[in-house]
Amino acid sequence: MTRLLILGGSDAGTSAALRAREVESSAEVTVALADRLPNYSICGLPFYLSGETPDWHWLAHRTAEDITREGIHLLLDTTAQAIDPANHLVTVADREGQVRALEYDRLVIATGAVPVRPHLPGLDLPGVFLLRSMEDSFAVHACLETRAPRSAVIVGGGYIGMEMADAFIHRGLAVTVVEHGGTVLKTVDESLGRLVSAELGRHGVEVATGVAVERIAQAGTQLHVMGSEGFSATADLVLVAVSVQPQTEVAQAADIATGERQAIRVTRAMETNVPDIFATGDCVETWHRLLQAPTYLPLGTTAHKQGRIAGENAVGGHREFAGTLGTQVVKVFDTAVARTGLRDAEAAMAGFDPLTVESRSWDHKVYYPGAHELHIRVTGDRKTGRLLGAQMVGHYQAEVAKRIDIFATALFHGMRVDDLSDLDLSYTPPVSSPWDPVQISAQAWVAHRQRSLSP
Ligand SMILES: Cc1cc2nc3c(=O)[nH]c(=O)nc-3n(C[C@H](O)[C@H](O)[C@H](O)COP(=O)(O)OP(=O)(O)OC[C@H]3O[C@@H](n4cnc5c(N)ncnc54)[C@H](O)[C@@H]3O)c2cc1C
């Protein structure tokens, strides 16, 4: 019987616990988590804050009761302070500050990530928020409910900034997004980022790009946000969402090796450099399937997969993480934005000879009502024709996610761009065309490549 201790009870930690019990039903599995709410979907926080998901309880992937029913012992409000690998002990403290040591045969570290706190004067002022945990969302929610703010500035034009712009507009606030890059959503190329900016504009969001926020100050009952290029805005609420960083201090103090962005270095079996200690989720480096190298790509999808592998291997399994492609999608008002694989510059840095071709096509036959245009950028290797990545923007009901997943599946299996035309994809006029937009974009890429290769 394995005594398995898991630190962290969100996506990765809970997946590890459930899988361990599935594989070894006699395993004694304990999950110690620093907060009181195990296995909540923090991906759903923007929808709770918008009011579209009115009750935060609905965000539970599983309740604490569901988890304990699986034979998993939960220690809520229990923070790991130190790991002693030599003696297989972890020192934890509960909410009252009571300290004790927990023994383990195998340990899984799943302590996730925390928001980056930029060095901004005014970050700790009342009315300035970061968003990561359920507790963070309760603070924003309390502000929305009790102070009835009428305006918000969002610092950061990443996917959380986009979702929160949508959420605040949904609640009737005036919203300004400030982004230091040239376009919002820098996870996609500029031409697509501009489409997202246009969508924000259509819904009344002010977008300031090329602006570095420098300070936040109290201005009467409001907050004053100042930045480069003479940027200045006042608002009742400021949300700072610039990036996340892995939470690995306790691991590092135990000489567990870290790599990219100080995320824990793991093998593809999710083992750390220390015997009997595994790590998983947003606190670890992620193996990239195309780059064949570790990267830091914190996503819920990956955390679930890696957690399952860590849990299985911690009780004697031999599974390996197949690698991420960075596949992701976000809904911004009526638009969905998705990507998978590499973009041009990333592919070039990895030694490929990338060619990216953008094309537009209708999501379904235009004679059937409600057709929407899709913008698709396909990246492939000019020399070999291998598919390297894809990006897509379109109406959120135009199957953007399904279509990016076709590219993701093709990438996973190392297909060539030309091979996409051979796929037997489904068709009926209200949802697609005999050639799906994925195939039309692949054909545009192939034609472009042929032209670029012909003398
Ligand atoms: C607003 C928002 C929207 C998102 N949307 C998406 C999306 O649409 N799609 C997607 O794929 N991903 C999304 N993500 C990312 C996704 O939520 C994360 O990748 C995922 O939650 C990571 O899970 P995790 O278990 O590794 O870490 P976390 O969720 O960060 O959980 C960490 C756990 O560790 C515990 N912990 C931390 N330190 C200690 C300690 N010292 N001792 C004990 N316990 C500790 C915490 O209490 C918590 O239980 C979103 C994230 C946010 C914030």
PDB file of N, CA, C and O in Angstrom, residues 328-351:
ATOM      1  N   GLN A 328      -5.006  26.276 -27.492  1.00  0.00           N
ATOM      2  CA  GLN A 328      -5.817  27.087 -26.583  1.00  0.00           C
ATOM      3  C   GLN A 328      -6.875  27.867 -27.341  1.00  0.00           C
ATOM      4  O   GLN A 328      -6.717  28.132 -28.532  1.00  0.00           O
ATOM      5  N   VAL A 329      -7.931  28.219 -26.639  1.00  0.00           N
ATOM      6  CA  VAL A 329      -9.008  29.002 -27.253  1.00  0.00           C
ATOM      7  C   VAL A 329      -9.577  29.932 -26.204  1.00  0.00           C
ATOM      8  O   VAL A 329      -9.610  29.593 -25.018  1.00  0.00           O
ATOM      9  N   VAL A 330      -9.979  31.118 -26.638  1.00  0.00           N
ATOM     10  CA  VAL A 330     -10.619  32.051 -25.707  1.00  0.00           C
ATOM     11  C   VAL A 330     -11.778  32.722 -26.429  1.00  0.00           C
ATOM     12  O   VAL A 330     -11.699  32.994 -27.629  1.00  0.00           O
ATOM     13  N   LYS A 331     -12.848  32.958 -25.671  1.00  0.00           N
ATOM     14  CA  LYS A 331     -14.000  33.665 -26.241  1.00  0.00           C
ATOM     15  C   LYS A 331     -13.941  35.112 -25.777  1.00  0.00           C
ATOM     16  O   LYS A 331     -13.846  35.378 -24.571  1.00  0.00           O
ATOM     17  N   VAL A 332     -13.974  36.038 -26.727  1.00  0.00           N
ATOM     18  CA  VAL A 332     -13.977  37.466 -26.405  1.00  0.00           C
ATOM     19  C   VAL A 332     -15.241  38.040 -27.043  1.00  0.00           C
ATOM     20  O   VAL A 332     -15.318  38.164 -28.262  1.00  0.00           O
ATOM     21  N   PHE A 333     -16.221  38.342 -26.239  1.00  0.00           N
ATOM     22  CA  PHE A 333     -17.536  38.749 -26.734  1.00  0.00           C
ATOM     23  C   PHE A 333     -18.043  37.705 -27.735  1.00  0.00           C
ATOM     24  O   PHE A 333     -18.163  36.554 -27.379  1.00  0.00           O
ATOM     25  N   ASP A 334     -18.275  38.124 -29.016  1.00  0.00           N
ATOM     26  CA  ASP A 334     -18.845  37.164 -29.975  1.00  0.00           C
ATOM     27  C   ASP A 334     -17.778  36.432 -30.781  1.00  0.00           C
ATOM     28  O   ASP A 334     -18.094  35.733 -31.752  1.00  0.00           O
ATOM     29  N   THR A 335     -16.524  36.642 -30.390  1.00  0.00           N
ATOM     30  CA  THR A 335     -15.424  36.102 -31.188  1.00  0.00           C
ATOM     31  C   THR A 335     -14.676  35.021 -30.419  1.00  0.00           C
ATOM     32  O   THR A 335     -14.469  35.156 -29.216  1.00  0.00           O
ATOM     33  N   ALA A 336     -14.269  33.987 -31.109  1.00  0.00           N
ATOM     34  CA  ALA A 336     -13.374  32.992 -30.503  1.00  0.00           C
ATOM     35  C   ALA A 336     -12.016  33.101 -31.186  1.00  0.00           C
ATOM     36  O   ALA A 336     -11.932  33.291 -32.404  1.00  0.00           O
ATOM     37  N   VAL A 337     -10.973  32.997 -30.384  1.00  0.00           N
ATOM     38  CA  VAL A 337      -9.604  33.104 -30.883  1.00  0.00           C
ATOM     39  C   VAL A 337      -8.871  31.847 -30.425  1.00  0.00           C
ATOM     40  O   VAL A 337      -8.892  31.521 -29.242  1.00  0.00           O
ATOM     41  N   ALA A 338      -8.233  31.164 -31.361  1.00  0.00           N
ATOM     42  CA  ALA A 338      -7.604  29.903 -30.984  1.00  0.00           C
ATOM     43  C   ALA A 338      -6.268  29.746 -31.683  1.00  0.00           C
ATOM     44  O   ALA A 338      -6.015  30.350 -32.730  1.00  0.00           O
ATOM     45  N   ARG A 339      -5.436  28.938 -31.086  1.00  0.00           N
ATOM     46  CA  ARG A 339      -4.161  28.611 -31.731  1.00  0.00           C
ATOM     47  C   ARG A 339      -3.690  27.239 -31.285  1.00  0.00           C
ATOM     48  O   ARG A 339      -4.097  26.728 -30.236  1.00  0.00           O
ATOM     49  N   THR A 340      -2.815  26.682 -32.086  1.00  0.00           N
ATOM     50  CA  THR A 340      -2.125  25.453 -31.691  1.00  0.00           C
ATOM     51  C   THR A 340      -0.765  25.448 -32.392  1.00  0.00           C
ATOM     52  O   THR A 340      -0.611  26.030 -33.463  1.00  0.00           O
ATOM     53  N   GLY A 341       0.203  24.822 -31.760  1.00  0.00           N
ATOM     54  CA  GLY A 341       1.519  24.695 -32.390  1.00  0.00           C
ATOM     55  C   GLY A 341       2.318  25.980 -32.365  1.00  0.00           C
ATOM     56  O   GLY A 341       2.134  26.820 -31.490  1.00  0.00           O
ATOM     57  N   LEU A 342       3.183  26.117 -33.384  1.00  0.00           N
ATOM     58  CA  LEU A 342       4.147  27.214 -33.389  1.00  0.00           C
ATOM     59  C   LEU A 342       3.716  28.328 -34.330  1.00  0.00           C
ATOM     60  O   LEU A 342       3.064  28.077 -35.342  1.00  0.00           O
ATOM     61  N   ARG A 343       4.118  29.542 -33.971  1.00  0.00           N
ATOM     62  CA  ARG A 343       3.972  30.662 -34.897  1.00  0.00           C
ATOM     63  C   ARG A 343       5.298  30.813 -35.639  1.00  0.00           C
ATOM     64  O   ARG A 343       6.299  30.202 -35.284  1.00  0.00           O
ATOM     65  N   ASP A 344       5.258  31.689 -36.650  1.00  0.00           N
ATOM     66  CA  ASP A 344       6.415  31.839 -37.540  1.00  0.00           C
ATOM     67  C   ASP A 344       7.747  32.015 -36.789  1.00  0.00           C
ATOM     68  O   ASP A 344       8.698  31.251 -36.993  1.00  0.00           O
ATOM     69  N   ALA A 345       7.776  32.997 -35.877  1.00  0.00           N
ATOM     70  CA  ALA A 345       9.047  33.319 -35.216  1.00  0.00           C
ATOM     71  C   ALA A 345       9.492  32.171 -34.316  1.00  0.00           C
ATOM     72  O   ALA A 345      10.687  31.836 -34.256  1.00  0.00           O
ATOM     73  N   GLU A 346       8.531  31.539 -33.644  1.00  0.00           N
ATOM     74  CA  GLU A 346       8.873  30.413 -32.762  1.00  0.00           C
ATOM     75  C   GLU A 346       9.438  29.253 -33.588  1.00  0.00           C
ATOM     76  O   GLU A 346      10.397  28.593 -33.186  1.00  0.00           O
ATOM     77  N   ALA A 347       8.804  29.023 -34.745  1.00  0.00           N
ATOM     78  CA  ALA A 347       9.250  27.928 -35.604  1.00  0.00           C
ATOM     79  C   ALA A 347      10.647  28.211 -36.152  1.00  0.00           C
ATOM     80  O   ALA A 347      11.502  27.313 -36.208  1.00  0.00           O
ATOM     81  N   ALA A 348      10.887  29.457 -36.517  1.00  0.00           N
ATOM     82  CA  ALA A 348      12.208  29.817 -37.052  1.00  0.00           C
ATOM     83  C   ALA A 348      13.276  29.609 -35.980  1.00  0.00           C
ATOM     84  O   ALA A 348      14.363  29.080 -36.250  1.00  0.00           O
ATOM     85  N   MET A 349      12.941  30.008 -34.737  1.00  0.00           N
ATOM     86  CA  MET A 349      13.899  29.847 -33.647  1.00  0.00           C
ATOM     87  C   MET A 349      14.212  28.377 -33.384  1.00  0.00           C
ATOM     88  O   MET A 349      15.301  28.029 -32.947  1.00  0.00           O
ATOM     89  N   ALA A 350      13.235  27.526 -33.688  1.00  0.00           N
ATOM     90  CA  ALA A 350      13.428  26.088 -33.452  1.00  0.00           C
ATOM     91  C   ALA A 350      14.118  25.411 -34.630  1.00  0.00           C
ATOM     92  O   ALA A 350      14.270  24.188 -34.639  1.00  0.00           O
ATOM     93  N   GLY A 351      14.507  26.208 -35.629  1.00  0.00           N
ATOM     94  CA  GLY A 351      15.286  25.641 -36.742  1.00  0.00           C
ATOM     95  C   GLY A 351      14.454  25.217 -37.942  1.00  0.00           C
ATOM     96  O   GLY A 351      14.979  24.635 -38.884  1.00  0.00           O
TER      97      GLY A 351
END
